[in-house]
XYZ file of C-alpha atoms in Angstrom:
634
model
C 0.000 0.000 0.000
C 1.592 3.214 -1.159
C 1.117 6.249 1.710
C 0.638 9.811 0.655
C 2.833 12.373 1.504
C 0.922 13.338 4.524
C 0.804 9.781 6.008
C 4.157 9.670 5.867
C 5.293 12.870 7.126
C 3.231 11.443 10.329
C 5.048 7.987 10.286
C 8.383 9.968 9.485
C 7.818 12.441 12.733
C 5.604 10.112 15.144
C 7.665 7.124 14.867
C 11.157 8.811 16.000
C 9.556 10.364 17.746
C 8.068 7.213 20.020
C 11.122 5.800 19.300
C 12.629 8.525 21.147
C 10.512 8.506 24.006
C 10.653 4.486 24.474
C 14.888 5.212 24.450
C 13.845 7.760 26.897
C 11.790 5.782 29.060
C 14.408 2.950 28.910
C 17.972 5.547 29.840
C 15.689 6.755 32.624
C 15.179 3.235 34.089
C 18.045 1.835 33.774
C 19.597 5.106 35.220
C 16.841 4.822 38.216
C 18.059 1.123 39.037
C 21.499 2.211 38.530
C 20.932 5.240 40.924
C 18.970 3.462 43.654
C 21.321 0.310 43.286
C 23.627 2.824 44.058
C 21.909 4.249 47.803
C 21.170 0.920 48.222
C 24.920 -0.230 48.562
C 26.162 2.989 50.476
C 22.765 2.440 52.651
C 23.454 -0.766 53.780
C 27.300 -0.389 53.717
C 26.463 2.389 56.286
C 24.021 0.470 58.302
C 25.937 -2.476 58.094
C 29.090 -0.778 59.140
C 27.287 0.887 62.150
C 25.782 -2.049 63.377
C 29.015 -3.978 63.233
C 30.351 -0.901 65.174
C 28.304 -0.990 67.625
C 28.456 -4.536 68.236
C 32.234 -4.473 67.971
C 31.977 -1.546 70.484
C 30.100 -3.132 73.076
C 32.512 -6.554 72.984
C 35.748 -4.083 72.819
C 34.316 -3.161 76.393
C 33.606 -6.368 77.547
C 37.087 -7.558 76.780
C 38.249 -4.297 78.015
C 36.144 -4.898 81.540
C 37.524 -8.525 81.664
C 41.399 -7.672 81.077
C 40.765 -5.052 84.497
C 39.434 -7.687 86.501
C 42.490 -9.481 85.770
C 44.912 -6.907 86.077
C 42.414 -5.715 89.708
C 43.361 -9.519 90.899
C 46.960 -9.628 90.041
C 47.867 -6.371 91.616
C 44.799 -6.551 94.558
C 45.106 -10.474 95.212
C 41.467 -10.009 97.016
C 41.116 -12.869 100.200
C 37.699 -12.652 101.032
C 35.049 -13.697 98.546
C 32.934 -10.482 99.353
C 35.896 -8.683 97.551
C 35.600 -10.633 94.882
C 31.722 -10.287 94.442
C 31.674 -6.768 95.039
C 34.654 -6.609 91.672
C 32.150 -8.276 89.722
C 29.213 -6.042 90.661
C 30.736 -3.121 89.737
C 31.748 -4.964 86.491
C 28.236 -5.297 85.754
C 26.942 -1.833 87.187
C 29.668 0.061 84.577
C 28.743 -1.954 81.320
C 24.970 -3.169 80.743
C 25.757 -4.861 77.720
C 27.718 -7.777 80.142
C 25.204 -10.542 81.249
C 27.571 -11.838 83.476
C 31.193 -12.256 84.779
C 32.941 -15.336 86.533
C 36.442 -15.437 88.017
C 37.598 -18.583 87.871
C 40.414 -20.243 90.429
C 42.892 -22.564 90.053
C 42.599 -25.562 91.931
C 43.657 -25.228 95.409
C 44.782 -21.678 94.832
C 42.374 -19.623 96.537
C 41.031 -21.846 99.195
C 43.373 -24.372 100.246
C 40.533 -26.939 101.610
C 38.350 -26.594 98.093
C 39.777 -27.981 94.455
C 37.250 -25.287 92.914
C 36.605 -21.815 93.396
C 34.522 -20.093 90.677
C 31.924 -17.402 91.703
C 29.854 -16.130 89.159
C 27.630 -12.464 89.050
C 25.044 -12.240 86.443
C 22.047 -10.393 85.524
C 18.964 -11.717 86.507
C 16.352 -12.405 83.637
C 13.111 -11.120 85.437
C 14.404 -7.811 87.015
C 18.024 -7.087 85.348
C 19.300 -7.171 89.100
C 22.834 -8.857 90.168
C 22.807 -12.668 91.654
C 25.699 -14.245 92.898
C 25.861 -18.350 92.030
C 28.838 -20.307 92.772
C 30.078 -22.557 88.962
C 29.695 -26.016 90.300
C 30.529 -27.725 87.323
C 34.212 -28.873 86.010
C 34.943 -25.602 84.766
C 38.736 -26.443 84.117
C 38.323 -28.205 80.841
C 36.029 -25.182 79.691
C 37.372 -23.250 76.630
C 36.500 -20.072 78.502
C 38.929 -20.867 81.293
C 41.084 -23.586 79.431
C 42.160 -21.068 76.432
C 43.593 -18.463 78.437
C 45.622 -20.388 80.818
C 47.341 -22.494 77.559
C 47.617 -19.399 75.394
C 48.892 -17.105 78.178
C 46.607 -14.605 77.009
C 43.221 -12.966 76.503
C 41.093 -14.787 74.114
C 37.138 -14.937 73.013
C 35.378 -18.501 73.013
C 32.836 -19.282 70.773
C 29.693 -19.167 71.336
C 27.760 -22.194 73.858
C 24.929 -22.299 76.473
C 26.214 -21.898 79.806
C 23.819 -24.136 81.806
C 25.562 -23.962 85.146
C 25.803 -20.510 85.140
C 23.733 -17.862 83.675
C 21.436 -20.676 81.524
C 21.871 -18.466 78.500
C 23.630 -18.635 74.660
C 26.684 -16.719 75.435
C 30.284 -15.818 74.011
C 33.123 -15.468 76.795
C 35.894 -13.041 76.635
C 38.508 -14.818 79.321
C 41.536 -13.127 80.104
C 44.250 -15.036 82.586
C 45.632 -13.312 86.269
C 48.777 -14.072 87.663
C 50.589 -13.950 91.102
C 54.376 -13.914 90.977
C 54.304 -15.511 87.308
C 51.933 -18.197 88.358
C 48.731 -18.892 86.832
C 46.022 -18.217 89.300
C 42.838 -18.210 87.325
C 41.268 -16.864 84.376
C 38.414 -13.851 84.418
C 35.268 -14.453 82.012
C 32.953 -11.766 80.879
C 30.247 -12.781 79.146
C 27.830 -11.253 76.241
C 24.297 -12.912 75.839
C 23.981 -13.740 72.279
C 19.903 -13.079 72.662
C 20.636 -9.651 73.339
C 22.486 -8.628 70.156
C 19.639 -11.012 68.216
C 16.999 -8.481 70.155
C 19.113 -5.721 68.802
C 19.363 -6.800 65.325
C 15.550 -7.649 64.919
C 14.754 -4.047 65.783
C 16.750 -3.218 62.360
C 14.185 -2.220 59.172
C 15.712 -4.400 56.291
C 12.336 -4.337 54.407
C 11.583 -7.715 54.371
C 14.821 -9.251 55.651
C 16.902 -9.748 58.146
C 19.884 -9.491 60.059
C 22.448 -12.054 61.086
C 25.951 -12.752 62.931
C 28.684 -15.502 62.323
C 31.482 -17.027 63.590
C 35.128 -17.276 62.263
C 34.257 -20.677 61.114
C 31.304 -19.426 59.577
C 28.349 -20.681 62.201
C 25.124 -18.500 62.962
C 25.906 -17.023 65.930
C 22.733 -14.894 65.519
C 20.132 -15.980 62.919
C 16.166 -15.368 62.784
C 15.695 -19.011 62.457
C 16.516 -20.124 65.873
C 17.308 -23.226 64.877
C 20.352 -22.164 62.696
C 22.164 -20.621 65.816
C 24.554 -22.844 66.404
C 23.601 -25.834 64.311
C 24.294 -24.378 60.516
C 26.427 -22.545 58.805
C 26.548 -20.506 56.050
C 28.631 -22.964 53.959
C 26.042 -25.547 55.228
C 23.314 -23.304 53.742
C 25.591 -22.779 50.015
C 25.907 -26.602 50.181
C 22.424 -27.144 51.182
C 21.429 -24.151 48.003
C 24.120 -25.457 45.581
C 25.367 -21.778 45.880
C 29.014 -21.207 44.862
C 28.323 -17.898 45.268
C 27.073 -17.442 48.506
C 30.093 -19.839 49.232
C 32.292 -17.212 48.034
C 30.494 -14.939 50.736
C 31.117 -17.199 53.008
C 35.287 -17.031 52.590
C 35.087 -13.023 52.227
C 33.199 -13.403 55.549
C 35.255 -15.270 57.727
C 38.588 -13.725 56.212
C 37.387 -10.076 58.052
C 35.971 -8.483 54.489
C 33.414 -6.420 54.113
C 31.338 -6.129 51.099
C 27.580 -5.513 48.681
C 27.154 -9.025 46.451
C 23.517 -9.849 44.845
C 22.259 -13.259 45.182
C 19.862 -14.687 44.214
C 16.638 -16.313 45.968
C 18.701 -18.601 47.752
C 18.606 -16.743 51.844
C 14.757 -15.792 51.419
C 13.295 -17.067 48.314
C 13.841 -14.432 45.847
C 16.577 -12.114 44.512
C 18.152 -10.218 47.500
C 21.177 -7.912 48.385
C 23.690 -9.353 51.103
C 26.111 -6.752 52.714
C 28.452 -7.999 55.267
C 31.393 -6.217 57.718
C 33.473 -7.736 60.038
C 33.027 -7.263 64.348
C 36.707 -7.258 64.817
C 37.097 -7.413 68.183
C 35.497 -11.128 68.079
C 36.602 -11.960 64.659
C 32.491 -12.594 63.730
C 30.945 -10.935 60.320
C 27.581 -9.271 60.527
C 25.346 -9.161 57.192
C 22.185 -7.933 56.493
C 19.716 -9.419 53.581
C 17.702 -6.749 51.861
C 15.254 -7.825 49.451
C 15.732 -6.444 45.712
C 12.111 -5.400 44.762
C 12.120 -3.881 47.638
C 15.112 -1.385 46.240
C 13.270 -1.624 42.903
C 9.602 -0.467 44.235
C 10.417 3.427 44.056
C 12.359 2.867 40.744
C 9.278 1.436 39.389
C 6.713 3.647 41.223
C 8.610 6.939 39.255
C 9.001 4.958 35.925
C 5.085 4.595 36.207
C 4.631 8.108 36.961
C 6.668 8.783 34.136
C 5.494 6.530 31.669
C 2.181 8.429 32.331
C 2.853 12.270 31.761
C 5.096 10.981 28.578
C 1.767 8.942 26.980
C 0.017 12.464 27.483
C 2.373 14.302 26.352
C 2.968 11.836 23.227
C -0.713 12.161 22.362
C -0.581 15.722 22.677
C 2.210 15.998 20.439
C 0.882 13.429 17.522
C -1.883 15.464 17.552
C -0.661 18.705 16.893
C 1.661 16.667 14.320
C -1.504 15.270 12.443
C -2.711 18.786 12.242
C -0.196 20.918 10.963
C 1.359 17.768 8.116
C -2.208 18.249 6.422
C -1.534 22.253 6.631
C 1.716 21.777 5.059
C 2.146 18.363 2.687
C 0.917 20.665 -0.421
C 4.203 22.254 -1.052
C 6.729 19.875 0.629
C 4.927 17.300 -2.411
C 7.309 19.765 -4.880
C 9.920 19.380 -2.445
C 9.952 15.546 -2.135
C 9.145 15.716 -5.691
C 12.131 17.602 -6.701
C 14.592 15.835 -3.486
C 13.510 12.710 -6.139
C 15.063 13.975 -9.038
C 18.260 15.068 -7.274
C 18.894 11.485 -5.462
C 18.420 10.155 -8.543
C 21.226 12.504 -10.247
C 19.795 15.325 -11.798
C 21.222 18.867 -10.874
C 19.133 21.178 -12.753
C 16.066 20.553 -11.325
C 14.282 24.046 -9.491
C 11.566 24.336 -6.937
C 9.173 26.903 -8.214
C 9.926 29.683 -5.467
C 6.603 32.019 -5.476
C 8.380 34.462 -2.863
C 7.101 32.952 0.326
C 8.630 34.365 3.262
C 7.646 30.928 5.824
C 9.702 28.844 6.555
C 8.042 26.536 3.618
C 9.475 29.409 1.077
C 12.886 29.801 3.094
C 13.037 26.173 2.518
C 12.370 26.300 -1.016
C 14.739 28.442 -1.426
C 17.530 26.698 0.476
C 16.755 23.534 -1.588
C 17.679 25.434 -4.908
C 20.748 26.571 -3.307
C 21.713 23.521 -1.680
C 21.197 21.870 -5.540
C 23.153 24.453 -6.916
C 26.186 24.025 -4.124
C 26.071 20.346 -4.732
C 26.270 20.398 -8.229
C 29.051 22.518 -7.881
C 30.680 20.754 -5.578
C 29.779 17.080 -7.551
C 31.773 18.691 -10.236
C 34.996 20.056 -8.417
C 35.120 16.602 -6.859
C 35.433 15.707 -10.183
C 37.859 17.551 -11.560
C 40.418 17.243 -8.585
C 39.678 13.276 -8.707
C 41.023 13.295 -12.317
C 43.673 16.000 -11.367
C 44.623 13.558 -8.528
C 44.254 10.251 -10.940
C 46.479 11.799 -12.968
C 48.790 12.674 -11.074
C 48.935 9.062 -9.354
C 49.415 7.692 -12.977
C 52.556 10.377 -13.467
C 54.197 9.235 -10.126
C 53.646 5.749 -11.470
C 55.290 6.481 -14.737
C 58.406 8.401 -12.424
C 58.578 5.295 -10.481
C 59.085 3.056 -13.619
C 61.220 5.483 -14.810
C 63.626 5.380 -11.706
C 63.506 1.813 -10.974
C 64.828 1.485 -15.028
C 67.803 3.407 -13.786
C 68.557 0.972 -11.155
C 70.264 -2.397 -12.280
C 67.501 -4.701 -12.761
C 68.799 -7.937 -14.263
C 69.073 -10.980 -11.526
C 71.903 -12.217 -11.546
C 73.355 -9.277 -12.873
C 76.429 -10.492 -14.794
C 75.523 -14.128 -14.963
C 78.825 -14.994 -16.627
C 81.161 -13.879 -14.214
C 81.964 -17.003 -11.885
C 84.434 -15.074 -9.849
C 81.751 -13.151 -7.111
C 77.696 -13.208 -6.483
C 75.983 -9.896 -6.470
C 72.347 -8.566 -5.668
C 70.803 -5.520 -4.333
C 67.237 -5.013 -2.957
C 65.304 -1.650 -2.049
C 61.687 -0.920 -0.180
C 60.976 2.968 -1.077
C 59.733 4.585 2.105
C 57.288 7.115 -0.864
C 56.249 5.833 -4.523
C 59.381 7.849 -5.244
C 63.064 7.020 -3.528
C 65.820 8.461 -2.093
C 67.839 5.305 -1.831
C 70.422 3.941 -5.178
C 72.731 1.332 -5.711
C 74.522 0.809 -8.716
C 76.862 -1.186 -9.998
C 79.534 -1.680 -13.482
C 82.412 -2.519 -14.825
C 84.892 -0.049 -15.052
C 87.362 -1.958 -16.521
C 87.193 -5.884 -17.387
C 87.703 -6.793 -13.626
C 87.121 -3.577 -12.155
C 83.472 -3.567 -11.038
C 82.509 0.018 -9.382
C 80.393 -0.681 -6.386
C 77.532 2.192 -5.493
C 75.479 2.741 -2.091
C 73.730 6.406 -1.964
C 71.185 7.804 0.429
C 69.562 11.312 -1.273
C 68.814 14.130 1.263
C 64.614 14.060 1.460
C 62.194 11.495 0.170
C 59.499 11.817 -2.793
C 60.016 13.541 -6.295
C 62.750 15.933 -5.250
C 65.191 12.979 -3.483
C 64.161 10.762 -7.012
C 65.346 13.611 -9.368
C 68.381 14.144 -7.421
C 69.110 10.214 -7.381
C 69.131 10.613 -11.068
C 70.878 13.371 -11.948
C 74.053 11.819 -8.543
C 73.661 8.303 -10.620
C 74.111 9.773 -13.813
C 77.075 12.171 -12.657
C 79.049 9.293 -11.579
C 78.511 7.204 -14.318
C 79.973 9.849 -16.414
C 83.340 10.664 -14.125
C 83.548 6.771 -13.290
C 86.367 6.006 -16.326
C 89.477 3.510 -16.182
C 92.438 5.078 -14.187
C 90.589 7.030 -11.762
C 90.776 5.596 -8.545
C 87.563 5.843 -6.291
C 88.510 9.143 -4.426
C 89.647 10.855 -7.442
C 85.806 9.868 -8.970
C 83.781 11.248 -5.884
C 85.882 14.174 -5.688
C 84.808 15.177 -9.156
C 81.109 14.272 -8.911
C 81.305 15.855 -5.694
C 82.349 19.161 -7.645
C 79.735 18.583 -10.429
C 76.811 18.136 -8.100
C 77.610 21.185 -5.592
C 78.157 23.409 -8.615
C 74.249 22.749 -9.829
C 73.039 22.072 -6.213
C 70.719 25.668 -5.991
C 68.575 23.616 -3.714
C 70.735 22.895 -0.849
C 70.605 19.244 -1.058
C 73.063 16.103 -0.325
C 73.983 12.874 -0.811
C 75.962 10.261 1.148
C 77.376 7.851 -0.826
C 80.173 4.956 -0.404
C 81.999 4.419 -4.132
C 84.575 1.684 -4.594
C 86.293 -0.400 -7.241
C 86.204 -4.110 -6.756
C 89.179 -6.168 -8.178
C 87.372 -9.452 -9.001
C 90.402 -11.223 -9.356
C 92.094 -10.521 -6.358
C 89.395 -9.602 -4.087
C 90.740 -6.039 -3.212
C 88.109 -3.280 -2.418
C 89.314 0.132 -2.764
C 86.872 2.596 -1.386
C 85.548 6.194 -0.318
C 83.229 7.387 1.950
C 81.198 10.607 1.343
C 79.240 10.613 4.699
C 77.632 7.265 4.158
C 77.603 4.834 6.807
C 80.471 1.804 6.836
C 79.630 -1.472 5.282
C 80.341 -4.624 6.753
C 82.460 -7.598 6.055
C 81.485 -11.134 6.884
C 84.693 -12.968 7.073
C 85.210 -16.967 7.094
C 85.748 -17.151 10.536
C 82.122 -16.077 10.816
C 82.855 -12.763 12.108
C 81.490 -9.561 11.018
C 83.634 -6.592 10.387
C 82.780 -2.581 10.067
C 85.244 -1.319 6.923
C 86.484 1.708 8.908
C 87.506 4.483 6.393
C 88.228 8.012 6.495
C 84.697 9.458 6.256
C 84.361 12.484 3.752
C 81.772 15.486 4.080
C 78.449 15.317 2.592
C 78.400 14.675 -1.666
C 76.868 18.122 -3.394
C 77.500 20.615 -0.391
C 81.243 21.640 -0.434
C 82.552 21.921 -4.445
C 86.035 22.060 -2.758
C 86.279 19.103 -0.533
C 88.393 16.220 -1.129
C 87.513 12.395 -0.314
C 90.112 9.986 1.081
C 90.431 6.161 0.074
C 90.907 2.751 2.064
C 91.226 -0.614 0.918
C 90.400 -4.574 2.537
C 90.307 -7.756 1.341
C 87.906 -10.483 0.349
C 88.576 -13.431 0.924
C 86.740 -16.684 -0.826
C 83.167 -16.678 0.547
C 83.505 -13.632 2.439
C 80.522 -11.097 1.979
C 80.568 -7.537 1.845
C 77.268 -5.960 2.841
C 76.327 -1.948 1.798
C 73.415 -0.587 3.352
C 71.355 2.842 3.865
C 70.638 5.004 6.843
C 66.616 3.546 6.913
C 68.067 0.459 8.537
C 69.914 1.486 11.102
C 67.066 4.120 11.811
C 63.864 1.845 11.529
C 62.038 2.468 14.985
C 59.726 -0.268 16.780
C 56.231 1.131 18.370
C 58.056 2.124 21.448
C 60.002 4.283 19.887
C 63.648 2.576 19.817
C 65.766 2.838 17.004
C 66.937 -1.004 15.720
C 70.678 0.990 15.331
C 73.840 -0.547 14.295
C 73.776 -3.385 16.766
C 70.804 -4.386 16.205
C 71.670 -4.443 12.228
C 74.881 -6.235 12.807
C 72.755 -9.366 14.564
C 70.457 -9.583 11.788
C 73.401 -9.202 9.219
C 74.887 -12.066 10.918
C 72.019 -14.268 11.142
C 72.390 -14.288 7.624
C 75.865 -13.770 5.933
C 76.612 -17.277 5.195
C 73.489 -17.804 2.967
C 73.346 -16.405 -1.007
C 73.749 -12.667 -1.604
C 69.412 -12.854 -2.370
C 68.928 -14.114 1.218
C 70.586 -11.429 2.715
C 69.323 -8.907 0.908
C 66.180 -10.604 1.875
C 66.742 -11.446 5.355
C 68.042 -7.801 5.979
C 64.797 -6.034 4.396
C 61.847 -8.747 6.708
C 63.906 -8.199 9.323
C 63.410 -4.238 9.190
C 60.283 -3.957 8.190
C 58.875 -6.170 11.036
C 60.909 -3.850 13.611
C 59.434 -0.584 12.477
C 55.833 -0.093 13.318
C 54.852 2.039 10.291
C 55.921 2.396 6.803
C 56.178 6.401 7.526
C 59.805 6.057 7.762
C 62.830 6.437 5.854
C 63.609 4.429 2.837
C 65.749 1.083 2.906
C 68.479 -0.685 0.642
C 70.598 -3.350 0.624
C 73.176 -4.774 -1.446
C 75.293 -8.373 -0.604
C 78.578 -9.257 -2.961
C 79.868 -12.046 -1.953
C 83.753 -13.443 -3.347
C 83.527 -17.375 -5.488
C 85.271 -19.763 -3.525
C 88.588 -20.960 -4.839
């Protein structure tokens, strides 16, 4: 079914439009979990956190209460057992979170006719007031009194029902007293675990709860009475199958604190656990938080919004329906006329009637924007044929230059007496870089390396013009410092553009294996003797080829012996730089030349040119060559 114009200018507003609002609907959401996600965490990190505080407070001073007492015996040593009730009173009267306190004798050492001596002050459960028992059980193989006198030091037990004393779930913090060195008893003061559970249960998780464990990970405080003492938490992940409320489990009992989402393992649907450690008793308190009940103000604003965005979305198509039938007339000629020009044609005109709304502005701005694309259409164009044609020139220069280079392999395939090749990757379509190589005489073969100040066009011209200058001065008779001296002279005389050339010349005798040589500037070749060595051919270094018409270029000379290789090079080697920046420099050259210089003069060449490439980490650097002559053996 084909819409008109009008239809679709509804469809083409309404549905971004909705789209828009759906996106917008769907950002603010997930922005509102994110958000009260968020509270949540720092919420319950800060309840969590206090809680654990407070609880950690309130043993701190317990253990703080018990290690006096201890410290009151040692130094008092109290006879009478109405000083030692009256210690414990005031125990109790200065810290109400203590149910109860015991001082504990060793055998014989307070009363000399009774093995035991144990009194014990605790609160009593119907009034809160003080009442004095007497321990009448073993209380010697007790942890609370057992702990301290093998450890020789304060210590909390865990939790256990103390059914000869106070008849409650308690934890004990012991600490031992001394006279003259001597173990004389151990002081408990004890923390009913029903209190803290009180305390917790008064905390508003919204549907969850609050709990305590042990280092070992056992409820010390659960809802679920029947969990105190009897599970743990890794009995509940093994029970659930829960690795990761195992994982809680370890972060728990190794002191962490921390916000994790489960999921409806602890109370039967998705939830938030946040745990911190009580330090002072080595315990971790979390707190389980239901997730929808995070999510129910996230999803009570996303229905409020929802609603005033349908409204407003009505509203809006609306208003849209009503002003597309006011104005589809003239943007037909528009869509009309946008039909032509997608389909290429750039002379098509809008009829412009002078209409100054923004239906005429836009008429108007249509025939310019058709008239500032064709325009543009055809300078594209031109400079794409200026540019093809310029690409095909470069080409052409590229051929050109290359032809000037030696190109046959192997290039004299009837001389038996050396091995010769030469390799170059251009760092532009045009090169700096040349090599060349001829015979001077019959068994005088002139030996080229040159590196050409700049790259592109202007280095490739001046290659040509340095290649074909020493071609010319390179006759029988002239030794190799007498040739660059005169190119040397040549080139600086027409050199209007400042520019330079390093460039190592020599003559190799290919019956005897001499090299004479000169160096204008270039870098020194090596030598890959039979002892598999590599050496650098030292030799006095001339200035710069084309600067100085005046300057003069000493000589040196070396041998090759059978199988030795002499390897000539460019700068682009030596300066090839990795992604970090480092240069591959002459060391690193020299190991890759002697990886190599024992195989065929193409192998080095080869070997040389990978070996760079796959240093540098772009091909924006300079460019490379490399040539390999290597003597016949005997």
């Amino acid at each position: 079914m084909r819409l008109s114009l009008r239809n679709k200018l509804i469809l083409a507003v309404c549905l971004p439009l909705v789209a828009v609002y759906l996106a917008v609907l769907v950002i603010d959401y997930r922005g509102s979990k994110a958000e009260a996600i968020a509270q949540m965490e720092l919420h319950l990190s800060a309840l969590t956190g206090k809680l654990a505080a407070d609880i950690d407070r309130e043993m701190a001073a317990a253990a703080q209460a018990a290690r006096s007492t201890a410290a009151a015996l040692t130094d008092l040593q109290p006879r009478g057992r109405e000083q030692i009730t009256s210690l414990q009173q005031a125990v109790l009267a200065t810290n109400s979170a203590i149910f109860g306190t015991g001082i504990a004798y060793e055998p014989g050492e307070f009363l000399a006719d009774r093995q035991r001596f144990a009194p014990y002050v605790h609160r009593d459960k119907r009034d809160g007031r003080p009442k004095s028992v007497e321990i009448n059980y073993d209380y010697v193989r007790w942890d609370w009194y057992l702990l301290p006198k093998l450890l020789g030091r304060p210590t909390w037990t865990d939790p256990y029902l103390d059914e000869g004393g106070g008849n409650v779930l308690m934890c004990t913090y012991a600490a031992p007293f001394y006279r003259q060195g001597k173990f004389q008893g151990a002081v408990g003061v004890d923390i009913a675990l029903s209190e803290i559970q009180r305390q917790l249960a008064r905390v508003n998780t919204r549907g969850g709860y609050c709990a305590l464990v042990s280092n070992t990970g056992t409820f010390v405080s659960h809802p679920n009475e029947a969990y105190i003492m009897g599970e743990s938490i890794f009995s509940l992940a093994e029970w659930h199958q829960s690795a990761k409320l195992d994982q809680i489990g370890h972060e728990m009992i190794a002191g962490q604190a921390g916000v994790r989402s489960l999921p409806d393992v602890l109370i039967g649907r998705p939830a938030w656990v946040v745990f911190a450690p009580v330090k002072s008793v080595q315990w971790s308190l979390y707190v389980v938080i239901p997730e929808d009940a995070v999510m129910a103000e996230v999803n009570q604003r996303l229905n409020r919004q929802a609603g005033l965005l349908l409204v407003g979305l009505v509203l809006i198509v609306a208003a849209i329906v009503m002003v597309s039938t006011w104005v589809s007339r003239p943007i037909g000629k528009l869509a009309a006329a946008a039909h032509l020009v997608a389909h290429g044609n750039l002379e098509v005109r809008v009829d412009d009637r002078g209409g100054r709304d923004e239906v005429g502005r836009f008429v108007t701005t249509f025939n310019q924007m058709v008239h500032d694309l064709k325009e543009s259409v055809e300078s594209r164009v031109r400079e794409t044929a200026a540019r093809e044609s310029m690409q095909r020139e470069l080409e052409i220069a590229r051929e050109i230059q290359t032809s000037l280079l030696p190109m046959a392999r192997p290039p004299f395939p009837h001389r038996r007496e050396f091995s010769l090749d030469a390799q170059t990757a251009p760092a532009k379509i045009m090169a700096g870089d040349f090599f060349d190589f001829w015979f001077v005489e019959e068994d005088v073969l002139a030996l080229v390396m040159a590196d050409v100040s700049g790259k592109g066009v202007p280095a490739a011209l001046f290659m040509a013009v340095g290649r074909t200058v020493l071609r010319n001065y390179s006759v029988p008779g002239q030794s190799p410092a007498q040739v660059l001296s005169v190119a040397n002279r040549v080139m600086a005389s027409q050199n209007e553009k400042n520019m330079f050339i390093t460039l190592f010349y020599g003559h190799y005798h290919v019956k005897t294996g001499e090299l004479v040589f000169a160096n204008g500037g270039h870098l020194p070749p090596y030598v890959g003797r039979r002892d598999g060595s590599l050496e650098t051919l030292d030799a006095p270094e001339g200035p710069l080829v084309g600067v100085l018409p005046d300057a003069e270029y000493g000589e040196s000379r070396t041998m090759l012996a059978p199988g030795e290789v002499l390897v000539l090079y460019t700068d682009g080697a030596t300066e090839a730089r990795n992604a970090e920046g480092a240069l591959m420099n002459d060391d690193g050259l020299q190991r890759v030349v002697a990886e190599c210089q024992t195989g065929s003069v193409e192998d080095v060449c080869r070997h040389v040119l990978d070996r760079v490439n796959a240093f540098r980490s772009s091909s924006e650097q300079d460019d490379v060559t490399v040539l390999a002559l290597r003597r016949a053996e005997a």
